[in-house]
PDB file of C-alpha atoms in Angstrom:
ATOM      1  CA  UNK S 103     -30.733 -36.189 -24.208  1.00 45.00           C
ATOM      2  CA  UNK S 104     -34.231 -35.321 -22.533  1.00 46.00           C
ATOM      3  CA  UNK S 105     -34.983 -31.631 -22.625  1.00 47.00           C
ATOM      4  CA  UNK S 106     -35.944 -30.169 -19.309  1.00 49.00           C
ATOM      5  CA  UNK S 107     -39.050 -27.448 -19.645  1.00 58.00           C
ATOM      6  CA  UNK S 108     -40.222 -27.865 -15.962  1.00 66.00           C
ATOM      7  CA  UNK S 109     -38.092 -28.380 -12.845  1.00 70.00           C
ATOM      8  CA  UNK S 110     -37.643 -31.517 -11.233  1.00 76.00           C
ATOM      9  CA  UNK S 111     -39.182 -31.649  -7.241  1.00 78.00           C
ATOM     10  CA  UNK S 112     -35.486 -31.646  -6.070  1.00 82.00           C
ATOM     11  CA  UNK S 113     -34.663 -28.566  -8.208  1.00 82.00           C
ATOM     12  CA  UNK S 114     -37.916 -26.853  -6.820  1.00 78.00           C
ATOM     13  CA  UNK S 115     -37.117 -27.862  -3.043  1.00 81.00           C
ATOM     14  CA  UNK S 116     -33.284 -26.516  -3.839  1.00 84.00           C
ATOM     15  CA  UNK S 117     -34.189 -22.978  -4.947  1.00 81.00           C
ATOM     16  CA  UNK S 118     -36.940 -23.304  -2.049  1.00 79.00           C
ATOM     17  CA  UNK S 119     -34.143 -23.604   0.311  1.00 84.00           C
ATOM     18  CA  UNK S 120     -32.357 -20.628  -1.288  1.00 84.00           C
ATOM     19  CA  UNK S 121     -35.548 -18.437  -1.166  1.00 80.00           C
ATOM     20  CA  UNK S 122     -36.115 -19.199   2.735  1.00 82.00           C
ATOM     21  CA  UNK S 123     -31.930 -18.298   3.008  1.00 88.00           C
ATOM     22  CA  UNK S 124     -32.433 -15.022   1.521  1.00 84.00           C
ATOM     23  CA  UNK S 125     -35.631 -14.238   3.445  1.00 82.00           C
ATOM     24  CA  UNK S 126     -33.696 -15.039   6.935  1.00 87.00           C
ATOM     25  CA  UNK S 127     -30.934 -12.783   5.270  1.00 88.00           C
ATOM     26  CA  UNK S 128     -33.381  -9.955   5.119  1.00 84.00           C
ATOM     27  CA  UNK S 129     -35.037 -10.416   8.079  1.00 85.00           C
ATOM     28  CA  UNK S 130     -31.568 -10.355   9.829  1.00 89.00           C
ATOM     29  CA  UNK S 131     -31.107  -7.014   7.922  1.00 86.00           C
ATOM     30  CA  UNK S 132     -33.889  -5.879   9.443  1.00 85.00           C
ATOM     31  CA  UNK S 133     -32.740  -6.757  13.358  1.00 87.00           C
ATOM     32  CA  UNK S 134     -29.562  -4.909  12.301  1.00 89.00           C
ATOM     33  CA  UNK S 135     -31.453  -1.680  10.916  1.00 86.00           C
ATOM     34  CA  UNK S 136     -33.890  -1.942  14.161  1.00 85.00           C
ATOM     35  CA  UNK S 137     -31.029  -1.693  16.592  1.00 87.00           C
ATOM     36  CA  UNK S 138     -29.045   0.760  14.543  1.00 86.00           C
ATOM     37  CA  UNK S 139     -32.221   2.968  14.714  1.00 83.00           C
ATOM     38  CA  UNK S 140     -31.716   2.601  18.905  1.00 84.00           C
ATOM     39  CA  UNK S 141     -28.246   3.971  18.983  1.00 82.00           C
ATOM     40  CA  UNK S 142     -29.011   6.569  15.745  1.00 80.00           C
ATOM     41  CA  UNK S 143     -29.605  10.137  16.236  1.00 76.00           C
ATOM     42  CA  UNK S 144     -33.112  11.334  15.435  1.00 76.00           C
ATOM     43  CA  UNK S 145     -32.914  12.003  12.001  1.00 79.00           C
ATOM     44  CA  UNK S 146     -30.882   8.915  11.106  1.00 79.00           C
ATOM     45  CA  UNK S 147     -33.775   6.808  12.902  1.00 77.00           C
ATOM     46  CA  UNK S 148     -36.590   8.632  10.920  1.00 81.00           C
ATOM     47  CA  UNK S 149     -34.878   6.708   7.627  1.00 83.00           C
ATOM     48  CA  UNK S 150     -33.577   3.711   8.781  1.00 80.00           C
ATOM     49  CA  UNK S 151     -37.517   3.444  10.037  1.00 79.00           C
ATOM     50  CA  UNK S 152     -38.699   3.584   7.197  1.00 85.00           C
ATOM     51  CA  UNK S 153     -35.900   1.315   5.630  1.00 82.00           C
ATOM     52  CA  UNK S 154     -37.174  -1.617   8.128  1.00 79.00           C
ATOM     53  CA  UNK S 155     -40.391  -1.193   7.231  1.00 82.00           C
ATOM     54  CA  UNK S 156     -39.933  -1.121   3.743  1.00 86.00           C
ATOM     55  CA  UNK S 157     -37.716  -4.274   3.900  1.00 81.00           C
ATOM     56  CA  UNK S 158     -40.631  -5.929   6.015  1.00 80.00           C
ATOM     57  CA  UNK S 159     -43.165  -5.678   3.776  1.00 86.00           C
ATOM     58  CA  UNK S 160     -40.513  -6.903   1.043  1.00 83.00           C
ATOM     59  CA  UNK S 161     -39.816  -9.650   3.479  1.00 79.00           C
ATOM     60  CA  UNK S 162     -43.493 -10.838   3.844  1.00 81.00           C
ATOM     61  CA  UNK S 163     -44.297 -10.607  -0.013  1.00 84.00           C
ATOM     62  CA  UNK S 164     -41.349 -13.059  -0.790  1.00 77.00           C
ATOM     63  CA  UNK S 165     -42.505 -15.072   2.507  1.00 75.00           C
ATOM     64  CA  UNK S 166     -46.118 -15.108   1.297  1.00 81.00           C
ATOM     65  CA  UNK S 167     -45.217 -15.963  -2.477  1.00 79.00           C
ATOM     66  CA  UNK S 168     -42.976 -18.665  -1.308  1.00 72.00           C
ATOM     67  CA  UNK S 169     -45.735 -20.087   0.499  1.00 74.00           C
ATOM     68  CA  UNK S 170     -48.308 -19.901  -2.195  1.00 77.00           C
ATOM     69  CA  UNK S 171     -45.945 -20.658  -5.331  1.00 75.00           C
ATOM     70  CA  UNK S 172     -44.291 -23.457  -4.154  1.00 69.00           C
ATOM     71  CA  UNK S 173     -45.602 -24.912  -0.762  1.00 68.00           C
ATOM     72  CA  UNK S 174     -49.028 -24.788  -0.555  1.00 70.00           C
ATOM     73  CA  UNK S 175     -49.156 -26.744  -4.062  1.00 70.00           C
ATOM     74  CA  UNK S 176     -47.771 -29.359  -2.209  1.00 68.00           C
ATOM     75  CA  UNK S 177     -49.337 -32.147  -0.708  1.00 69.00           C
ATOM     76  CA  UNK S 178     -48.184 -32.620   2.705  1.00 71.00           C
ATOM     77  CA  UNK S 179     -46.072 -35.898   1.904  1.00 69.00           C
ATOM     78  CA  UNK S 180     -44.248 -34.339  -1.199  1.00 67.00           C
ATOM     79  CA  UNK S 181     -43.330 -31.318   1.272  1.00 63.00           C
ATOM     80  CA  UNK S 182     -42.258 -33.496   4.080  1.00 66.00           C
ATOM     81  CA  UNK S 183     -40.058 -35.176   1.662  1.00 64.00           C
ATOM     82  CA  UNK S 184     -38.695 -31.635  -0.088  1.00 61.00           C
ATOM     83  CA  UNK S 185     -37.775 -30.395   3.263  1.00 61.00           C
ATOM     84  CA  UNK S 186     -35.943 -33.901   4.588  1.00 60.00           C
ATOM     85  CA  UNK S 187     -33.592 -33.898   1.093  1.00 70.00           C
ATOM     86  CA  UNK S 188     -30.377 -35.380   1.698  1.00 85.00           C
ATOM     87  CA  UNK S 189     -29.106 -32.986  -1.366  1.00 89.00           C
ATOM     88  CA  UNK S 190     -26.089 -30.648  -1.300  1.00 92.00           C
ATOM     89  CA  UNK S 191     -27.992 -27.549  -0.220  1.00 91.00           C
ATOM     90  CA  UNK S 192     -30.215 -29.380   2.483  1.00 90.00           C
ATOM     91  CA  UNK S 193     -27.073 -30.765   4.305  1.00 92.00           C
ATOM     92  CA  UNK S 194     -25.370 -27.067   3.938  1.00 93.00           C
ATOM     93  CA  UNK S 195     -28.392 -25.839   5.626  1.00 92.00           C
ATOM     94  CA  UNK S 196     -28.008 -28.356   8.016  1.00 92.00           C
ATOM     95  CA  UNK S 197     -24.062 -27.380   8.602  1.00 93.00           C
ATOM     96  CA  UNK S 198     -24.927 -23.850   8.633  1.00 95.00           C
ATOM     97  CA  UNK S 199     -27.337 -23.960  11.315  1.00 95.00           C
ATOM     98  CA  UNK S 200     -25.121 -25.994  13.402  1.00 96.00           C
ATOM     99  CA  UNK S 201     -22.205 -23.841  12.503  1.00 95.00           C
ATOM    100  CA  UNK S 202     -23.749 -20.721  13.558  1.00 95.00           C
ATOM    101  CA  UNK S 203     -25.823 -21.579  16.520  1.00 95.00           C
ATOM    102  CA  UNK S 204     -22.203 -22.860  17.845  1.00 96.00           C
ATOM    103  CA  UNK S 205     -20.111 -20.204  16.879  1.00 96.00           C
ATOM    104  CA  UNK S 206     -23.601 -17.733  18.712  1.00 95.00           C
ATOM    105  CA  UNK S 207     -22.801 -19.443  22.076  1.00 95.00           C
ATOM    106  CA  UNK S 208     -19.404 -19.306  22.153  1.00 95.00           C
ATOM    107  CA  UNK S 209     -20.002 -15.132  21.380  1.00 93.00           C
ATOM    108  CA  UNK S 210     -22.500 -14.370  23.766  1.00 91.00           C
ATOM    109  CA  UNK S 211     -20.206 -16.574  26.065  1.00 91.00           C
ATOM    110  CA  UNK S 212     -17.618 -14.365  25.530  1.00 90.00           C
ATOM    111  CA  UNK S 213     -19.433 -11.499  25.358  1.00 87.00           C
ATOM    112  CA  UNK S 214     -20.782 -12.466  29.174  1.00 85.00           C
ATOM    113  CA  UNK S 215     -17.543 -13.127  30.467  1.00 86.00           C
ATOM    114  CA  UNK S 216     -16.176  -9.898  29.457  1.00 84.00           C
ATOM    115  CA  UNK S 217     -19.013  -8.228  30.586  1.00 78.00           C
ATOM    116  CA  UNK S 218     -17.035  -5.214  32.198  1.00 75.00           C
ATOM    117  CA  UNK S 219     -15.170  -4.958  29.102  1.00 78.00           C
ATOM    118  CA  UNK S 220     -17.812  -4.902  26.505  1.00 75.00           C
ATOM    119  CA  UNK S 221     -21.405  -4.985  27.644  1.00 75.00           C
ATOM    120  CA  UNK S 222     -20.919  -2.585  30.628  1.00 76.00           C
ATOM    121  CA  UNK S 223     -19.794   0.033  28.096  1.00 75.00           C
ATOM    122  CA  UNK S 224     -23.051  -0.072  25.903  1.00 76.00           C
ATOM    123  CA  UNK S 225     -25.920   2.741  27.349  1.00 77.00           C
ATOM    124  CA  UNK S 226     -28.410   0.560  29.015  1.00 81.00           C
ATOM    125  CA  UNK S 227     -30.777  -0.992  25.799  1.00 82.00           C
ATOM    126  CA  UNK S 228     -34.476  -2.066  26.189  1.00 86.00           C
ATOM    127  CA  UNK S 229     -35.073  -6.185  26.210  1.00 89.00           C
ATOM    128  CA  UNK S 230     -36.821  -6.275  22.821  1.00 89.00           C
ATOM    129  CA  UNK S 231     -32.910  -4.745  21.468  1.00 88.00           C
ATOM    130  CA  UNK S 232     -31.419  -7.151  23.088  1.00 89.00           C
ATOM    131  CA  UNK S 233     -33.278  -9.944  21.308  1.00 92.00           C
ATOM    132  CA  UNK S 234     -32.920  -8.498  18.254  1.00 90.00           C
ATOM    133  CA  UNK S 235     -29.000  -8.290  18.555  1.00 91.00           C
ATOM    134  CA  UNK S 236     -29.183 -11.807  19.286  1.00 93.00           C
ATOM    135  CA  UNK S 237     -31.335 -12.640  16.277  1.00 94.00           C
ATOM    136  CA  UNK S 238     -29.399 -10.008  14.449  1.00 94.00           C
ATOM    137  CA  UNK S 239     -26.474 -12.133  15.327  1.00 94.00           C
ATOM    138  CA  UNK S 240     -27.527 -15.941  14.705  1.00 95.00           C
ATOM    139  CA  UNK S 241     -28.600 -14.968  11.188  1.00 95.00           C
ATOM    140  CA  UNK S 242     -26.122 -13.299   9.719  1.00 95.00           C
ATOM    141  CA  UNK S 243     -23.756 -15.851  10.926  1.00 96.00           C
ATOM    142  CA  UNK S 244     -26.187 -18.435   9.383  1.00 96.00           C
ATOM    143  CA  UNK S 245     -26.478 -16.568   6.171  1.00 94.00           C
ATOM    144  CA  UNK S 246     -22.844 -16.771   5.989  1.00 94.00           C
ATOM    145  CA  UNK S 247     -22.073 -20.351   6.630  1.00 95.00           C
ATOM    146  CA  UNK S 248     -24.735 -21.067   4.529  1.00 95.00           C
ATOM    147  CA  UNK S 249     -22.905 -19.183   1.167  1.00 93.00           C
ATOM    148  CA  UNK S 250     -19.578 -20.705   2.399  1.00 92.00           C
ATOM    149  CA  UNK S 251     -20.962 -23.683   2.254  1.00 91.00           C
ATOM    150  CA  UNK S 252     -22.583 -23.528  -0.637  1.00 90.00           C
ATOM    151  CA  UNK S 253     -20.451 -21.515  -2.770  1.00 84.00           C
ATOM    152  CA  UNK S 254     -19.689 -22.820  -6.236  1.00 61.00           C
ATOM    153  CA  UNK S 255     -17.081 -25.048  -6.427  1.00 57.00           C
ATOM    154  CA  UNK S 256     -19.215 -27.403  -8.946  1.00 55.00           C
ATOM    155  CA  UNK S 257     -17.963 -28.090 -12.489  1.00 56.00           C
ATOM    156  CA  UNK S 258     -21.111 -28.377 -14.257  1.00 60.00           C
ATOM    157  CA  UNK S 259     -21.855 -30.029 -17.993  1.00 65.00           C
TER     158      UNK S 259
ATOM    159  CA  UNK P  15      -6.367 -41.393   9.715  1.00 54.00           C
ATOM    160  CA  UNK P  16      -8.739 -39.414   6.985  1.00 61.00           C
ATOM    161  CA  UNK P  17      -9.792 -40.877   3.686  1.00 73.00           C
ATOM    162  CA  UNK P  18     -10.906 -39.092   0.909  1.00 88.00           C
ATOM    163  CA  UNK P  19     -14.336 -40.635  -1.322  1.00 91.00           C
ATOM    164  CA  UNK P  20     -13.609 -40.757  -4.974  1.00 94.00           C
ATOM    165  CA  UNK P  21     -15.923 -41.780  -7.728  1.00 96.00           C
ATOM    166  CA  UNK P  22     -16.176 -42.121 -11.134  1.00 96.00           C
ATOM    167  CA  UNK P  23     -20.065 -40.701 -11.847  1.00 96.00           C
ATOM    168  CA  UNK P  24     -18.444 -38.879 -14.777  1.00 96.00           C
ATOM    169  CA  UNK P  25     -17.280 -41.856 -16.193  1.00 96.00           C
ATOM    170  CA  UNK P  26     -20.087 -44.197 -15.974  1.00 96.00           C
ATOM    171  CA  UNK P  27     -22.180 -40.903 -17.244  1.00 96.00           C
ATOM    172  CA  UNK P  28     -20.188 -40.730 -20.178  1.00 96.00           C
ATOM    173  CA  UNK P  29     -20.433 -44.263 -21.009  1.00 95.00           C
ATOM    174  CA  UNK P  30     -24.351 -44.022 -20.744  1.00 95.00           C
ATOM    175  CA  UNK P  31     -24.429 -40.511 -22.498  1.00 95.00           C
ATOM    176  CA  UNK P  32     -25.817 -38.539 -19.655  1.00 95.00           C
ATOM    177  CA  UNK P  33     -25.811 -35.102 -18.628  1.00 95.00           C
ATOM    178  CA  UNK P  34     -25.346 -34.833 -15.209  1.00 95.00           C
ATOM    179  CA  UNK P  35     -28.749 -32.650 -15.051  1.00 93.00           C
ATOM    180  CA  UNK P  36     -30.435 -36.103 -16.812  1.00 94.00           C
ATOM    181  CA  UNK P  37     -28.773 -38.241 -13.800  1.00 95.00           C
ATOM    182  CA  UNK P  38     -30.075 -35.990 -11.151  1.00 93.00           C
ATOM    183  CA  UNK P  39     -33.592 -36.482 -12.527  1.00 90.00           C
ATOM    184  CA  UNK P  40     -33.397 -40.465 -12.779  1.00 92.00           C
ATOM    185  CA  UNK P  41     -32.402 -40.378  -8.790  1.00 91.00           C
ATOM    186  CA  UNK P  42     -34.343 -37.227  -7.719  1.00 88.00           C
ATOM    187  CA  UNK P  43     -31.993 -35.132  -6.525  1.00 90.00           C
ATOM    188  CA  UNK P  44     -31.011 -31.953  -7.435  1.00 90.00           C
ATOM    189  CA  UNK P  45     -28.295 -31.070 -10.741  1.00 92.00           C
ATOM    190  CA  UNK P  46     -25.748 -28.947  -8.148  1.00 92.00           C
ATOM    191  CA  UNK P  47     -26.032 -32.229  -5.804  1.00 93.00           C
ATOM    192  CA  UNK P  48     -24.397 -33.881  -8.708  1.00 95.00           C
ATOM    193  CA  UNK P  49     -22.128 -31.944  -9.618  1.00 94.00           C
ATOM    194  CA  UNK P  50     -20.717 -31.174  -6.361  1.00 94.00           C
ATOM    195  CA  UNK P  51     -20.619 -35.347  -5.589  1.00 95.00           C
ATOM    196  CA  UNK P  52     -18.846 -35.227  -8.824  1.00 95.00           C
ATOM    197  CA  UNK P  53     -15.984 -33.053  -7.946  1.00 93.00           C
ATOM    198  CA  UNK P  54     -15.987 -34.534  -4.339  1.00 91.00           C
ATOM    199  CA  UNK P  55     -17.164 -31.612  -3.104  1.00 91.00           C
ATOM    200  CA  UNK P  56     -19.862 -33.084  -1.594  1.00 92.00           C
ATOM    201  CA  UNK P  57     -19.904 -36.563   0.293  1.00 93.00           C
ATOM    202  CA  UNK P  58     -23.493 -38.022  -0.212  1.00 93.00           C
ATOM    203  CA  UNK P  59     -25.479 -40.078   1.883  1.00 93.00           C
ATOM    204  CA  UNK P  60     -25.479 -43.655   1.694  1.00 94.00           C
ATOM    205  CA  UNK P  61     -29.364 -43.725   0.095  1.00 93.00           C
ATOM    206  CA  UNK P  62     -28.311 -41.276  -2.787  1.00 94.00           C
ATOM    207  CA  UNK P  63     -24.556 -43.177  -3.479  1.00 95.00           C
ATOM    208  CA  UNK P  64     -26.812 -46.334  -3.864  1.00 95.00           C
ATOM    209  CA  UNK P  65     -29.472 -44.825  -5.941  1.00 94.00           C
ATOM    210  CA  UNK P  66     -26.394 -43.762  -8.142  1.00 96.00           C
ATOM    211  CA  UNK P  67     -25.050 -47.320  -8.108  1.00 97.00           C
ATOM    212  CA  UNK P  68     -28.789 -48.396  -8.941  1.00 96.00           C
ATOM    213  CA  UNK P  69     -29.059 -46.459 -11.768  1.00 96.00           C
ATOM    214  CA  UNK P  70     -25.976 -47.544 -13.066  1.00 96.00           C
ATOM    215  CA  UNK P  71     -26.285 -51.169 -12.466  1.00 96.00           C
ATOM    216  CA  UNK P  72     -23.260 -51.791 -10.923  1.00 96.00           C
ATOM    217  CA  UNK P  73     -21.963 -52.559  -7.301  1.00 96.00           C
ATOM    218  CA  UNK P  74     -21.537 -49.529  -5.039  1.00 96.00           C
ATOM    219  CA  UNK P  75     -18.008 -49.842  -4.466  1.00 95.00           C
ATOM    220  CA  UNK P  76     -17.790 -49.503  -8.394  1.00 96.00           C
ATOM    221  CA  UNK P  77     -18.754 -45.692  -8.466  1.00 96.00           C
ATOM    222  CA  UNK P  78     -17.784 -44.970  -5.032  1.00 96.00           C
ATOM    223  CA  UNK P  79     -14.219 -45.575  -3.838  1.00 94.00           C
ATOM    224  CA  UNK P  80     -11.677 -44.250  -1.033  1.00 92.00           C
ATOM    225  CA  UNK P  81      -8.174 -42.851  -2.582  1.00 84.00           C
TER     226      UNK P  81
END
């Protein structure tokens, strides 16, 4: 049996993939803390301010470490060929997005349709909110699929 | 009318004295892509079910299988 000191490519793309996941995780946390601060009272905003900016920078520091750890070694074939893996977590990825870009429509669908119901009970919110809540929206429900997916269900040696 | 994919990786991997992270490395693919084909968790695409087939020497339809 070899011995395996340094990750294969395909191990590096995989936790690659799961690095990006958990970025778009955080920066749907931070949609959800930026509209929370709208609807917060003053006080409550003054934290959860200071909550979004301290999960941006976070954010950025694992987007910038990603990029120089494990990208830009790269050479621009080896990362077109990381990123187009037919592997288990590329095609969850896949599934995910497709899953929750769906499942979006059909909510804002809904949501539009009931628009008396729902939306017309919500104090009027700026545009930029509104994109958030949509972003807010799409990536949590990616960040799901994408651990239902992917959850273990492996029996490993 | 469904069909399920079978295989018998394990098998052939026990018979060549592989660990399935050892297998993943010889086809470049990932040790959780493996595993997860293993358990039929995971259907794989054609290139990586011949790759395995490759590596084993034998006929596709000898690893992979519908029950």
């Amino acid at each position: 049996m070899s011995t395996h000191s340094n990750p294969s490519p395909a191990e590096l793309a995989d936790r690659s993939l799961q690095l990006l996941v958990c970025s778009m995780f955080a920066v749907a946390l931070v949609f959800c803390l930026s509209v929370a601060e709208f609807f917060a009272g003053e006080s409550a905003a003054a934290i959860i301010d200071i909550a979004v900016k301290v999960l941006g920078v976070a954010i950025l520091g694992l987007m910038g470490l990603l990029y120089f750890w494990k990208f830009r070694p790269m050479s621009t074939g080896r990362l077109r060929e990381s990123l187009a893996e037919d592997g288990f977590l590329q095609v969850g990825f896949q599934k995910a997005m497709a899953k929750s870009w769906m499942l979006s429509f059909v909510i804002l669908t809904v949501l539009q349709a009931l628009d008396n119901l729902v939306l017309a009970r919500l104090p009027l919110m700026p545009l930029e909110i509104v994109i958030k809540s949509v972003l807010a929206l799409m990536l949590l429900l990616f960040s799901v699929f994408f651990l239902l997916y992917t959850r273990a269900g492996s029996i490993d040696d | 009318m469904t069909s399920e994919l079978e295989n018998r990786i394990r098998v052939f991997r026990a018979e060549h004295r592989l660990s399935q992270a050892d297998l993943a490395e010889a086809i470049g693919v990932s040790r959780k892509t493996i595993s997860t084909i293993e358990v039929g968790r995971f259907v794989p695409s054609t290139i990586i079910a011949l790759k395995i087939a490759r590596y084993f020497e034998v006929p596709v339809e000898e690893v992979f299988f519908l029950k």
